[in-house]
Each structure stands twice: as C-alpha cells, then as structure tokens.
Amino acid sequence: MPAAPPGGEEIHGPIWSEPGSLLERVPVAVLGIDEHDRVCYWGPGARDLFGYEPGAVLTRPGAVLFADASRGTSASCSRLAEQGRTQGYWRGRLTARHRDGTVFDCGFRSFSVTGSGGPSVVMVLSSRSDELDRVKTNLAFLDALFETCPIGLVMIDQDLRYIHLNQALADMDGLPIEAHLGRRMDEIMIMSDGGEYERMLRAVAQGGAPVVGTLVGVRPRGHPDRDQVRSVSFFPLSRAVGTRAGVGGLMIDVTDRERAILEATASRRRLALLDGASTRIGTTLDVNLTAQELVDASMPDFCDGSVVEIVEWMDETEDFDPARPLFTRRIASGTTLPAPATELVSGVERVRYPPGSVIHDMLRTGRAISAVVDEEFLARTVVTESRTRIMGESGVACILVAPLVARGTVQGIAMFGRSAARPPFSEEDVSLAGELASRAAICLDNARLYSRVQDIALTLQRALLPTTLAVTPYVDVAHRYVPGSRITEVGGDWYDMINLPDGRVVLVVGDVMGHGVSAAAAMGHLRITTKALARHDSEPADLLGELDVCAQEAGIELATCLYLVYDPRTGRARLASAGHPPPLVLRPDGTVQTVDEVLGVPLGVGGCPFRTTEIELPENATLALYTDGLIEVRGRDIEAGLDALRAELSAGGRSLEEMADRILAGLLPEPPTDDTVLILARVHREAR
C-alpha cells in the first residue's frame, strides 16, 4: 500500500481529514496492518500521532505502536488485528506508545479490507482519547444547551433563514421549530424599525463585529397580538467546507422589564403610519383619488381592507336624525384579503344604513368606534341578505368606523377592517383611526370644494362661449374649444365671429390670464364688450384701445386679444393684436404665412397705443387663429410649437373640420395642460 513519497511531500490515502471538517478538530491516524501484523500503510495522521516517518515504520511489526510491545510482539496489536479480521469491525481503547517513548491512551477502530485477488488488510483509525473526550463533551454540552436552555438560541444563514433553533425561541415566537426552518427572519417577525434589525443581522453575517445585549421591539407572527422587547446578541459563525457562513444568536424576552421600549415601538408604528399618510394623501385635488389614497395608506400596516364613503346629505346644514336611514356613496375601496372580500368592498356604489346601525352610533357620538363582526352587527348594519352572506364569508372579523369631519360637518366615513388572523382594534387603534380620518377629511374637503368651484367655473365658461357662430357665405369656419384637464383650473380662452354691415366678418380670439371663476367671468366681460364695440364699426386698433380701457376699469390685469375684420369685396383683412399669438395664413399654393407685424401689449396694461395692419387674402385662403395652449407645452419651446402648427397647417385636408381635428391631435398633449381655442376660417370673395 502507498506511503508518503520521498522529498517530504504527502499524498492522501483513502481516508483523510478535510480541512474545516469535524475530523480536523480531532486528529485521526490512518494505518494498515497486513496478514503478518506488519505495518503496510502509513498515513500523514499516523506520522503526527505516533512520531514515525513512513520509511521508519513500514514493514515493521505493528507491535512498535503499543505500550505492551515485547520482542516484536504485542497482545494489543494482535487483538486489534484479529478482531478486525474476524468481526469485520471493532472499536476500543488501548495504550499506545509514541516513538519518543511517551505512553498515551488511544481510541482505535479496525476493519478488514480485501483487495481484488489479494490478501486482506486491516485498516486502523486511531485518535488520542483525550481529544475524543473533549469533542464528546462539547457535543453533549451543545445538545443539552439546545434542549434545556431557557434562553432562545438560533443559527441563521447569510440569507437570514433559520437553520437551527431551540424550543425556548420557538415558544417565544409562538411557532413550532419546524415552521421556522428554511424561512427568513422577516417571515417570523413583524418589525417596525425601517429595516434596522435586518441591517444589523446582515452586518454580523458578513463578518462584522458581534452585537451584545441590544434591545429590539418585535411582534412575532405566532403571537400577532403580543408586542415583545428582546435583548439580542449575535456573532458570526465560522465557516467550514461544505457549510455556509451565518450568524449565531441568543435572545431573552425582557418585555416586562422594558415596557417603555414596547410602548415606544407601538408609538413609532403609529407615527410612521400617520407620517406616511400625510405624504400620500392629498397629492391631487381630485376627490376620488384623495379617497383612494386614504385607503391605500391604511393597508396593510393598519388593516386588511378599507372603504371611504361620502354621506349624501340633503344639504350641509341638515341635522342628523338617528331615526332615519343614512345613504352614502362609496368612492374608494381596497383589500388585501382574497375573495369574497374584494366583492365586499367594491361590489356596491350606493349604500343604505338602517337606523340603529354602527354608522348611526358613530355619527351620534362624532367619534371613531370599533365593532366585532358578529350576528348582532350584521343584523344592525347590513341591509340585504346577500351582503350579509358576503361579509360573513369575507374573513373580516372586526370593523373600525371613523367620521370624516370638515368645517363642522360629517362629509363622509372611513371604514377599516381586520381579519381574524390579526388582533382586534385596540383603543390606541381607534384613536389613531380618528386622527388619520381627521387629516384625510381636510384633504377630501379641499378637493370637494375645488371640484365645486371648478364645476361652477366650467359651467360659467361654457355658458359664455358661443355654441354656434354667425353664418356668412364669405367665410367657412371650423372652431374648437378644448378645456384643460381636471388637474388644471378652467382658463379664460374665448372666441367669436360677428357679422358686420356690407358683408364684412369679424373674427376675434382672446385669452384672459389666470384660471378659475374670476378668469371665466373676465372672459365673459371681454367677449360681450367686444361684441358691443364691434357694432360701432371701429378700426381694429381703436376697438382694442376701448377694450383696454374697459379691462382696466373691470380690474382685468392681463388679457390677450386678436381682432380681425375681413372684407369679401376687396379680399383684404384689417387686424390688430393685444399681445396675442400671431395668426397664420394658409395660401392656396400650400405656403403658410405668419402675420407677425402686429404684436401690441396685452389688455389691462394701458399707456401703449395699438396698431392696425392690413393683409390681402386670396380666394380660398385659410386663416388660423388660436390661443397659446395650442403651441405652448411644458418642455417645448414656443417657436417649436409654431413650427409644428405651420407644418400641420401646410398639410391641408379635405375639409376644415378634418384639418382642425388633425391639428389638435398632433399638437396637444394628453391630457391637455391648458385651455385651447382653434379657429380655421376659409375666406371667399364677393362675386361681381
């Protein structure tokens, strides 16, 4: 059998100790004894244990390794070899002798190995008895420690998954040991520290300094109704071949001792929810979006499902009558629970609550209240049998209802639900829901008031704009008014077409700077005044001068206007501008002219005269008048907008209507960011 070759290099035999394995902790000697009880194999471990180099021991009697050797024989060696040959496997302790004469106790294992067609060899494994006893003691201690220690013990890998823990920790977590193994720590614990606990563990797992006696607040998923404070210590685990590095830890439940930390943890959780709600609710002035933001902000940290409903009062001064049914309109909903909970929160739009319902109890006190979903709750609050069945099957175990109060009036209600897997709502939760609803109510009321003002302004604007334009055989017109999106307020864009004596036609377009009801009212004032002044057949510049005075008297600080008079007898147009974007002329040959000789200052500025310009329009020329919403888009230069409009206009079209639709589709963003007016007027001359 092979031995260590010359030159000091070692080769591994069939049995050797891998670095980092358990055998590395207990040196193991491997040797072979032939049928004449002579040494025929000598491993590196045997050299270390007995002190012989291979050349000094191979082919010599195995008796030299034992303390009872005498004249080349040893009863111990003979017994070891014989037992290995006859029994197939033998173990025991014998007294060995080192080459230097030192005697020591040694544990032996022997077994027979038979080669193909050759004589049998007894392979021997041996280790010092004191090393074996040390390892056995350590293993026994660790087994006893994990079985009986009242302190939580855990081993986790680099991915923070459980690989070993004791019963004490399993009891703390409220889950059996088997439910931990292979799962991540965040699947067992509910934390509210923004990931600080996990970051601490990862730092230790990556070889960082141990953590000793750190206090953390946790909520085990096995005890979802019980917050705990634990004193934790973690240390990196040494890495061995075939194993993964990780973290070892000790945990002690010190909840009673550290009640203040527990309360602080709960307070942080509530503050985090309120802080998150403050940033997430009220980002727009849309009522439905604001309500949905409240629903989304409450899940899943606070509840498993939520709805927001607006109370349908006859008017805001109506007194609440507990003897009458209450009607609400559901405008937002959401849930993390499976069906039929989804149908429960989103399956209705208009809800009727009978007298005596939990909602009536909440309105009577004006404060948030919680209730258990039981037969009494369903009988008092849910009207229809089908909705009762859905709620009973939804998994919702308790409900918390909070009023949405703004300007002293209950505008709506917010409802939060929890399943039986979570603890019922506590008094602190009721208080938190009341504060959450109070903050959301202000945002909802602002959005509702804004929507009301927006509707008033839009109604006023549409009432003041022309539904149809004047008809004349000399001008074909396509006109468009596109309001801005609901995100922007109603603007002051306006336009008109007025017939004058002798077949002349006035085209006018304007834009009052600003938004809302005031801009719409100013727009109506200017449009009516312009129509009245046009009857006096004034020069365009003179008319704008009069309009400027009226604007100053009415307190209109800034407005633009383009006034154009077309004479079909001459084919000429006279126009003046008060700071309005220049008109464009599409000639029959397809070229586009920009009439920018007239600029002027906006109306309401005063002190600057206006100037009239005259241009000639050939037969079938097309005028394009518009407001700045068509060419001014955020992120695009106004000149680029004009170039785009000229390109769209030069493409022509079968009809003015088709051209108008194509221009708007090509230039306006979706949704539009500002009100836009477009007038396309194709002129004809009077036949002679």
XYZ file of C-alpha atoms in Angstrom:
688
model
C 0.000 0.000 0.000
C 1.257 3.518 -0.664
C 3.150 5.599 1.822
C 4.456 9.141 1.897
C 6.877 9.511 -1.053
C 10.447 10.778 -0.706
C 11.044 14.505 -0.577
C 8.652 15.247 2.269
C 5.524 15.542 0.065
C 2.422 13.846 1.369
C -0.261 12.036 -0.542
C -3.700 11.340 0.841
C -4.808 7.782 1.263
C -8.364 6.516 1.011
C -9.333 8.102 4.342
C -8.198 11.620 5.275
C -9.484 14.634 7.146
C -10.811 17.515 5.054
C -9.841 20.994 6.302
C -12.651 22.526 8.268
C -14.465 19.235 8.945
C -15.133 17.668 12.328
C -12.167 15.322 11.836
C -9.893 18.344 11.576
C -10.851 19.152 15.176
C -9.843 15.580 16.224
C -6.582 14.393 14.580
C -7.115 10.920 13.099
C -4.316 8.489 12.286
C -4.881 6.050 9.403
C -2.663 2.943 9.045
C -2.826 -0.552 7.625
C -1.709 -3.931 9.057
C -1.125 -6.963 6.814
C -1.782 -10.637 7.496
C 1.574 -10.894 9.374
C 0.625 -7.989 11.664
C 3.144 -5.721 9.954
C 2.568 -2.079 9.031
C 1.747 -1.871 5.302
C 0.195 1.591 5.091
C 1.130 4.755 6.967
C -0.956 7.895 6.579
C 0.038 11.504 7.403
C -2.116 11.446 10.529
C -0.302 8.312 11.778
C 3.006 10.105 11.489
C 1.649 13.004 13.580
C 0.123 10.722 16.228
C 2.948 8.191 16.661
C 6.013 10.196 15.501
C 7.311 7.722 12.877
C 8.171 8.720 9.342
C 6.879 6.234 6.748
C 10.318 4.786 5.990
C 10.931 4.057 9.672
C 7.770 2.049 10.252
C 6.595 0.427 7.003
C 7.097 -3.400 7.009
C 7.892 -3.334 10.734
C 5.689 -5.174 13.249
C 2.667 -3.150 14.370
C 3.642 -4.017 17.920
C 6.009 -0.981 17.986
C 2.898 1.238 18.282
C 1.703 -0.239 21.573
C 2.917 0.075 25.169
C 2.884 -3.717 25.761
C 5.313 -4.483 22.916
C 7.984 -7.064 23.791
C 10.431 -8.714 21.389
C 8.456 -7.645 18.316
C 5.048 -8.836 19.544
C 2.131 -7.120 21.251
C -1.070 -8.605 22.611
C -2.837 -5.317 21.933
C -1.776 -5.293 18.284
C -2.716 -8.946 17.826
C -6.124 -8.388 19.398
C -6.793 -5.302 17.263
C -5.875 -7.102 14.022
C -7.678 -10.327 14.875
C -10.899 -8.580 15.886
C -10.843 -6.516 12.664
C -10.394 -9.688 10.548
C -12.964 -11.868 12.285
C -15.672 -9.373 13.265
C -15.401 -7.038 10.312
C -15.412 -4.005 12.608
C -14.055 -3.420 16.109
C -13.556 -0.440 18.356
C -11.923 0.029 21.708
C -9.309 1.843 23.738
C -5.678 0.675 24.021
C -2.459 2.099 25.402
C -0.209 3.357 22.601
C 3.447 4.336 22.552
C 4.995 7.324 20.732
C 8.377 6.928 19.006
C 9.918 9.061 21.799
C 8.686 6.546 24.367
C 5.682 8.544 25.589
C 2.713 6.351 26.521
C -0.862 7.603 25.957
C -4.439 6.293 25.803
C -5.780 5.978 22.306
C -9.099 5.089 20.744
C -8.950 2.562 17.869
C -11.286 1.450 15.096
C -10.316 -1.539 12.924
C -11.974 -3.190 9.929
C -10.934 -5.597 7.223
C -10.313 -4.506 3.629
C -9.842 -7.200 0.988
C -8.297 -6.312 -2.347
C -9.170 -7.975 -5.672
C -7.491 -11.386 -5.557
C -5.055 -10.190 -2.884
C -4.596 -10.746 0.851
C -6.813 -8.901 3.334
C -5.552 -5.830 5.165
C -6.827 -4.487 8.469
C -7.321 -0.713 8.271
C -6.916 1.070 11.581
C -8.216 4.526 12.601
C -6.878 5.958 15.844
C -7.112 9.213 17.844
C -5.946 10.326 21.236
C -8.528 9.518 23.889
C -8.328 12.973 25.464
C -9.162 14.623 22.086
C -12.124 12.323 21.607
C -13.357 13.000 25.128
C -13.096 16.751 24.559
C -15.219 16.620 21.403
C -17.776 14.318 23.021
C -18.036 16.659 25.991
C -18.538 19.675 23.733
C -21.187 17.931 21.642
C -23.004 16.716 24.734
C -22.906 20.216 26.160
C -24.314 21.722 22.951
C -27.091 19.123 22.793
C -28.022 19.773 26.404
C -27.825 23.509 25.862
C -30.247 23.491 22.908
C -32.628 21.113 24.704
C -32.807 22.676 28.152
C -31.546 26.290 27.975
C -34.318 28.792 28.846
C -32.639 31.411 26.635
C -33.589 31.494 22.943
C -30.785 30.107 20.772
C -30.675 30.402 16.985
C -28.448 29.810 13.980
C -29.282 31.607 10.720
C -27.545 31.602 7.358
C -26.344 34.530 5.275
C -29.842 34.975 3.776
C -31.214 35.281 7.318
C -33.008 31.939 7.088
C -33.358 29.719 10.150
C -31.139 26.603 10.130
C -31.257 25.684 13.856
C -33.064 26.947 16.954
C -34.144 25.670 20.340
C -37.580 25.202 21.839
C -37.251 28.279 24.049
C -37.070 30.536 20.984
C -39.872 28.652 19.241
C -42.071 29.267 22.299
C -41.158 32.957 22.241
C -42.187 33.172 18.583
C -45.362 31.141 19.080
C -44.474 28.789 16.205
C -43.024 25.252 16.215
C -39.371 24.698 15.360
C -40.326 23.095 12.035
C -42.231 26.237 10.995
C -39.013 28.255 11.322
C -36.566 26.127 9.381
C -35.778 27.484 5.923
C -37.828 30.658 6.424
C -36.475 34.170 6.573
C -36.479 36.049 9.849
C -38.870 38.702 8.470
C -41.380 35.891 7.802
C -41.415 35.103 11.521
C -41.164 38.643 12.956
C -43.174 41.815 12.287
C -40.779 44.745 12.610
C -41.461 48.490 12.652
C -37.922 49.835 12.688
C -37.496 50.613 8.994
C -35.222 47.597 8.410
C -32.669 48.439 11.131
C -32.853 44.965 12.729
C -32.250 43.245 9.389
C -29.335 45.540 8.560
C -27.753 44.715 11.936
C -28.009 40.971 11.269
C -26.582 41.269 7.759
C -23.605 43.237 9.048
C -22.802 40.442 11.541
C -23.322 37.743 8.873
C -20.790 39.497 6.642
C -18.124 39.208 9.316
C -18.860 42.359 11.283
C -18.404 42.865 14.994
C -20.671 40.845 17.335
C -23.756 42.515 18.790
C -24.210 42.112 22.524
C -27.317 42.893 24.597
C -29.109 45.084 22.049
C -32.788 45.769 22.828
C -35.287 45.440 19.971
C -39.065 45.660 19.764
C -40.729 42.845 17.778
C -44.127 41.296 17.168
C -43.893 37.534 16.441
C -46.311 36.335 13.780
C -47.138 33.428 16.070
C -48.327 35.971 18.674
C -49.756 38.774 16.454
C -51.449 40.370 19.451
C -48.330 40.472 21.621
C -45.523 43.001 21.237
C -42.230 41.920 22.794
C -38.962 43.525 23.790
C -35.963 41.220 23.401
C -32.344 41.505 24.435
C -30.418 40.033 21.490
C -26.786 39.079 20.998
C -25.398 37.909 17.647
C -21.987 36.701 16.499
C -20.637 35.474 13.150
C -20.308 31.702 12.720
C -17.009 30.252 11.500
C -17.173 28.779 8.053
C -16.370 25.126 7.299
C -16.043 23.296 3.982
C -19.478 22.349 2.691
C -21.298 24.687 5.058
C -22.489 28.285 4.751
C -21.422 31.174 6.868
C -24.070 32.698 9.048
C -24.943 34.095 12.438
C -25.417 32.583 15.878
C -27.621 34.338 18.374
C -29.107 34.454 21.850
C -32.457 36.068 22.658
C -34.052 36.889 26.000
C -37.629 38.142 26.380
C -37.377 41.271 28.555
C -40.826 42.636 27.726
C -41.899 43.245 31.293
C -38.622 44.950 32.112
C -38.640 47.087 29.005
C -42.293 48.065 28.758
C -41.284 51.610 27.859
C -39.479 50.359 24.749
C -42.543 48.375 23.796
C -44.739 51.429 24.088
C -42.213 53.448 22.103
C -42.270 50.781 19.371
C -46.052 50.983 19.152
C -45.868 54.776 19.100
C -43.308 54.667 16.302
C -45.587 52.391 14.330
C -48.499 54.788 14.732
C -46.371 57.824 13.912
C -44.958 56.058 10.852
C -48.498 55.369 9.626
C -49.564 58.980 10.182
C -46.386 60.318 8.606
C -46.834 58.082 5.569
C -50.475 59.096 5.293
C -49.547 62.789 5.416
C -47.286 62.396 2.396
C -49.575 60.068 0.437
C -52.994 61.668 0.976
C -53.954 64.897 -0.767
C -51.452 64.828 -3.622
C -54.208 65.948 -6.022
C -57.418 67.940 -5.845
C -59.466 65.021 -7.138
C -61.997 63.711 -4.602
C -61.907 60.073 -5.726
C -58.110 59.935 -5.937
C -57.778 61.511 -2.488
C -60.169 58.938 -1.009
C -58.242 56.094 -2.650
C -55.002 57.491 -1.220
C -56.512 57.163 2.276
C -57.450 53.538 1.576
C -54.002 52.687 0.206
C -52.195 54.422 3.093
C -54.026 52.291 5.680
C -53.096 48.907 4.188
C -51.538 46.554 5.078
C -49.930 48.001 8.215
C -53.163 49.106 9.883
C -55.875 46.950 8.369
C -56.710 44.271 5.799
C -59.406 46.243 3.987
C -60.814 49.769 3.828
C -63.532 51.832 2.155
C -64.312 55.547 2.002
C -67.886 56.769 1.561
C -69.377 60.239 1.120
C -72.578 60.981 3.059
C -75.452 62.097 0.849
C -76.938 64.926 2.944
C -79.839 66.895 1.538
C -77.747 69.964 2.355
C -74.795 70.632 4.632
C -76.961 72.258 7.308
C -79.159 69.157 7.668
C -79.250 67.794 11.200
C -78.509 64.123 11.696
C -81.658 62.181 12.534
C -80.818 58.774 14.083
C -84.329 57.560 13.313
C -83.824 57.853 9.552
C -81.745 55.684 7.213
C -78.406 57.066 6.127
C -77.340 56.979 2.477
C -73.700 57.095 1.377
C -71.795 56.856 -1.890
C -68.724 54.616 -1.898
C -65.877 56.347 -3.771
C -62.793 54.289 -2.821
C -62.055 50.747 -1.650
C -59.333 48.145 -1.316
C -58.415 44.928 0.476
C -55.526 42.501 0.842
C -57.866 39.604 1.623
C -58.914 37.038 -1.013
C -62.403 36.721 -2.471
C -65.136 37.342 -1.491
C -63.597 40.274 0.412
C -62.953 42.072 -2.892
C -66.642 41.927 -3.743
C -67.491 43.073 -0.223
C -65.561 46.352 -0.509
C -66.145 47.117 -4.191
C -69.443 45.459 -5.044
C -71.673 48.455 -4.275
C -71.686 52.162 -5.077
C -74.647 53.477 -3.064
C -75.079 52.129 0.459
C -78.064 52.365 2.800
C -77.544 52.028 6.550
C -80.681 51.382 8.622
C -81.424 53.234 11.871
C -79.544 51.672 14.773
C -76.518 50.710 12.655
C -72.952 51.065 13.854
C -72.645 54.006 11.466
C -75.501 55.734 13.305
C -73.706 55.088 16.611
C -70.581 56.722 15.196
C -72.496 59.764 13.901
C -74.309 60.146 17.211
C -71.001 60.460 19.096
C -68.953 62.066 16.317
C -66.035 59.760 17.219
C -64.430 56.648 15.762
C -65.750 53.359 17.140
C -64.903 49.692 16.622
C -67.194 46.686 16.485
C -66.893 42.910 16.228
C -68.476 41.445 13.089
C -70.975 39.059 14.659
C -74.648 38.265 14.153
C -75.724 41.371 16.065
C -73.507 43.626 13.931
C -74.773 42.097 10.689
C -78.402 42.409 11.789
C -77.967 46.075 12.802
C -75.816 47.365 9.966
C -76.157 45.248 6.801
C -79.471 45.586 4.982
C -79.579 42.830 2.366
C -79.196 39.101 2.919
C -76.691 38.756 0.073
C -74.378 41.385 1.568
C -74.714 39.716 4.977
C -73.584 36.421 3.467
C -70.622 38.021 1.667
C -69.460 39.795 4.810
C -69.764 36.613 6.831
C -67.612 34.736 4.293
C -65.097 37.533 3.722
C -62.943 36.796 6.743
C -63.414 40.269 8.223
C -63.655 39.845 11.998
C -63.799 43.448 13.238
C -64.632 46.881 11.825
C -63.451 50.354 12.816
C -65.518 53.324 11.587
C -64.217 56.909 11.700
C -66.045 60.105 10.657
C -64.581 62.415 8.019
C -65.356 65.792 9.600
C -64.542 69.127 7.924
C -65.896 72.614 8.705
C -68.005 71.093 11.488
C -69.848 68.704 9.165
C -69.503 64.968 8.670
C -68.574 64.787 4.986
C -68.143 61.016 4.911
C -66.942 57.923 6.712
C -63.804 55.786 6.569
C -64.093 52.105 7.477
C -61.206 49.797 8.288
C -61.475 46.008 8.656
C -59.240 43.291 10.088
C -59.363 39.536 9.644
C -59.335 37.022 12.483
C -55.604 36.454 11.874
C -54.875 39.875 13.374
C -55.683 41.248 16.824
C -58.908 43.277 17.201
C -58.689 47.057 17.122
C -57.424 48.484 20.419
C -58.237 51.827 21.998
C -54.957 53.144 20.582
C -56.051 51.952 17.122
C -59.391 53.745 17.487
C -57.575 56.950 18.409
C -55.174 56.501 15.504
C -58.026 55.951 13.037
C -59.723 59.123 14.279
C -56.581 61.165 13.693
C -55.994 59.553 10.313
C -59.568 60.298 9.253
C -59.304 63.863 10.552
C -56.252 64.557 8.401
C -57.802 62.911 5.367
C -61.084 64.819 5.824
C -59.333 68.153 5.323
C -57.791 66.942 2.068
C -61.116 65.497 0.901
C -62.965 68.698 1.746
C -60.409 70.796 -0.124
C -60.748 68.506 -3.120
C -64.540 68.614 -2.926
C -64.632 72.409 -2.674
C -62.165 72.688 -5.520
C -64.314 70.383 -7.667
C -67.348 72.502 -6.864
C -65.569 75.731 -7.832
C -64.198 74.004 -10.932
C -67.689 72.930 -11.960
C -69.015 76.458 -11.417
C -66.204 77.959 -13.481
C -66.647 75.402 -16.252
C -70.410 75.953 -16.323
C -69.908 79.718 -16.452
C -67.302 79.446 -19.185
C -69.443 77.197 -21.348
C -72.410 79.498 -20.873
C -70.385 82.491 -22.035
C -68.773 80.811 -25.033
C -70.752 80.691 -28.300
C -72.478 77.415 -29.062
C -72.697 78.353 -32.759
C -71.019 81.082 -34.773
C -72.551 83.582 -37.160
C -73.199 82.281 -40.683
C -71.924 84.069 -43.814
C -71.357 82.925 -47.424
C -67.909 84.545 -47.424
C -66.243 82.650 -44.583
C -66.312 78.873 -43.861
C -65.376 78.199 -40.234
C -64.315 75.225 -38.145
C -63.876 76.059 -34.462
C -62.694 74.058 -31.483
C -62.542 74.727 -27.767
C -60.621 72.138 -25.708
C -60.685 72.625 -21.905
C -57.630 71.763 -19.849
C -57.590 68.596 -17.747
C -59.255 68.447 -14.341
C -55.806 68.848 -12.835
C -55.651 72.428 -14.127
C -58.299 75.054 -13.409
C -60.657 76.449 -16.046
C -58.967 79.133 -18.106
C -60.195 82.312 -19.795
C -59.927 81.401 -23.506
C -62.712 82.778 -25.747
C -63.573 83.401 -29.383
C -66.389 84.774 -31.541
C -67.480 85.520 -35.106
C -69.545 88.649 -35.778
C -71.282 89.762 -38.999
C -70.937 93.487 -39.854
C -72.773 95.572 -42.450
C -71.746 95.233 -46.111
C -70.903 91.528 -45.683
C -67.799 92.100 -43.600
C -66.945 89.484 -40.962
C -65.177 89.840 -37.610
C -63.067 87.017 -36.202
C -61.862 87.520 -32.645
C -59.990 85.289 -30.221
C -58.710 86.124 -26.727
C -57.228 84.712 -23.549
C -57.587 86.086 -20.026
C -54.535 85.221 -17.934
C -55.372 83.232 -14.807
C -57.767 80.420 -14.008
C -60.976 79.696 -12.208
C -64.238 81.585 -11.807
C -62.578 85.012 -11.977
C -60.916 84.199 -15.309
C -64.181 82.841 -16.726
C -66.075 85.941 -15.574
C -63.429 88.265 -17.051
C -63.574 86.335 -20.311
C -67.346 86.789 -20.497
C -66.996 90.501 -19.769
C -64.472 90.996 -22.599
C -66.453 88.910 -25.102
C -69.683 90.814 -24.503
C -67.894 94.171 -24.606
C -66.106 93.241 -27.844
C -69.392 92.265 -29.476
C -70.968 95.574 -28.470
C -67.981 97.664 -29.658
C -67.847 95.768 -32.984
C -71.315 97.146 -33.865
C -69.822 100.659 -33.928
C -67.628 99.644 -36.891
C -64.416 100.850 -35.274
C -60.939 100.295 -36.601
C -59.351 97.200 -35.023
C -56.719 99.313 -33.224
C -59.366 101.710 -31.913
C -61.547 98.825 -30.725
C -58.657 97.302 -28.802
C -57.982 100.709 -27.244
C -61.573 100.854 -25.991
C -61.352 97.253 -24.806
C -58.139 98.093 -22.937
C -59.896 100.866 -21.015
C -62.779 98.532 -20.149
C -60.301 95.903 -18.936
C -58.594 98.418 -16.641
C -61.925 99.601 -15.250
C -63.018 95.985 -14.626
C -59.752 95.158 -12.842
C -58.605 92.728 -15.539
C -54.861 92.937 -15.228
C -53.715 90.890 -18.208
C -55.517 89.535 -21.271
C -54.570 88.990 -24.900
C -56.810 89.547 -27.910
C -56.628 89.340 -31.700
C -59.288 91.266 -33.636
C -59.639 90.771 -37.422
C -62.140 92.252 -39.915
C -62.416 90.560 -43.342
C -63.962 92.437 -46.308
C -65.105 89.972 -49.033
C -65.486 92.829 -51.512
C -61.744 93.543 -51.545
C -60.340 90.308 -50.188
C -58.407 92.260 -47.590
C -58.336 91.877 -43.837
C -57.523 94.506 -41.233
C -56.336 93.286 -37.861
C -54.805 94.383 -34.571
C -53.315 92.382 -31.706
C -53.041 92.935 -27.976
C -50.147 90.612 -27.167
C -51.823 87.582 -28.787
C -50.003 84.818 -30.739
C -49.804 85.765 -34.436
C -52.354 84.410 -36.927
C -51.273 82.104 -39.747
C -52.473 82.174 -43.358
C -52.529 79.024 -45.488
C -52.460 80.156 -49.132
C -53.966 78.046 -51.933
C -50.469 77.108 -53.156
C -49.749 75.428 -49.787
C -47.425 78.061 -48.344
C -48.013 79.305 -44.804
C -47.569 82.970 -43.850
C -47.115 84.179 -40.275
C -48.699 87.597 -39.737
C -46.413 88.924 -37.021
C -46.339 92.612 -37.957
C -48.773 93.363 -35.151
C -47.855 92.443 -31.609
C -49.010 95.112 -29.147
C -49.207 94.857 -25.397
C -51.868 92.840 -23.537
C -55.132 94.418 -22.440
C -55.157 95.880 -18.955
C -51.602 97.237 -19.149
C -52.573 100.661 -20.544
C -50.454 103.502 -21.876
C -49.499 101.877 -25.203
C -51.396 102.518 -28.472
C -52.401 99.651 -30.742
C -51.717 99.456 -34.485
C -53.847 98.150 -37.355
C -52.263 96.023 -40.081
C -53.819 95.152 -43.434
C -53.173 91.967 -45.399
C -54.572 90.576 -48.639
C -56.178 87.153 -48.609
C -56.536 85.278 -51.900
C -59.621 83.222 -52.695
C -59.775 80.056 -50.541
C -57.007 81.209 -48.233
C -57.354 79.739 -44.738
C -56.811 81.770 -41.585
C -55.700 80.016 -38.376
C -56.442 81.866 -35.113
C -55.611 80.152 -31.815
C -54.657 80.614 -28.174
C -51.299 79.812 -26.595
C -52.480 76.446 -25.266
C -52.023 75.063 -28.790
C -48.330 75.941 -29.150
C -47.044 76.249 -25.573
C -46.295 72.894 -23.970
C -44.028 72.313 -20.982
C -40.630 71.180 -22.185
C -41.113 72.557 -25.725
C -40.010 75.988 -26.996
C -42.807 78.228 -28.297
C -41.040 78.572 -31.650
C -41.016 74.788 -31.944
C -44.747 74.853 -31.276
C -45.278 77.440 -34.034
C -43.193 75.371 -36.453
C -45.292 72.311 -35.646
C -48.515 74.267 -36.218
C -47.243 75.600 -39.559
C -46.316 72.065 -40.637
C -49.747 70.676 -39.711
C -51.483 73.579 -41.462
C -49.468 73.195 -44.667
C -50.543 69.539 -44.903
C -54.030 70.814 -45.757
C -57.003 68.452 -45.705
C -60.266 67.559 -47.346
C -62.228 69.845 -45.076
C -61.694 72.402 -42.348
C -63.205 70.011 -39.798
C -60.692 67.281 -40.632
C -57.847 69.814 -40.517
C -58.936 71.062 -37.096
C -59.103 67.535 -35.659
C -55.711 66.587 -37.109
C -54.007 69.750 -35.793
C -55.345 69.229 -32.268
C -54.391 65.544 -32.269
C -50.886 66.361 -33.434
C -50.112 69.287 -31.140
C -51.997 68.864 -27.863
C -50.597 66.645 -25.077
C -52.794 64.017 -23.432
C -54.320 65.175 -21.200
C -54.275 68.849 -22.271
C -52.434 71.070 -19.819
C -54.244 74.307 -20.730
C -57.436 75.522 -22.386
C -57.088 75.765 -26.160
C -59.032 77.586 -28.894
C -58.549 76.930 -32.612
C -60.418 78.708 -35.436
C -59.881 77.772 -39.083
C -61.588 80.260 -41.436
C -61.519 79.794 -45.244
C -62.367 83.082 -46.994
C -64.194 83.747 -50.265
C -64.576 86.933 -52.214
C -67.857 88.536 -53.169
C -68.853 87.773 -56.753
C -69.106 90.798 -59.042
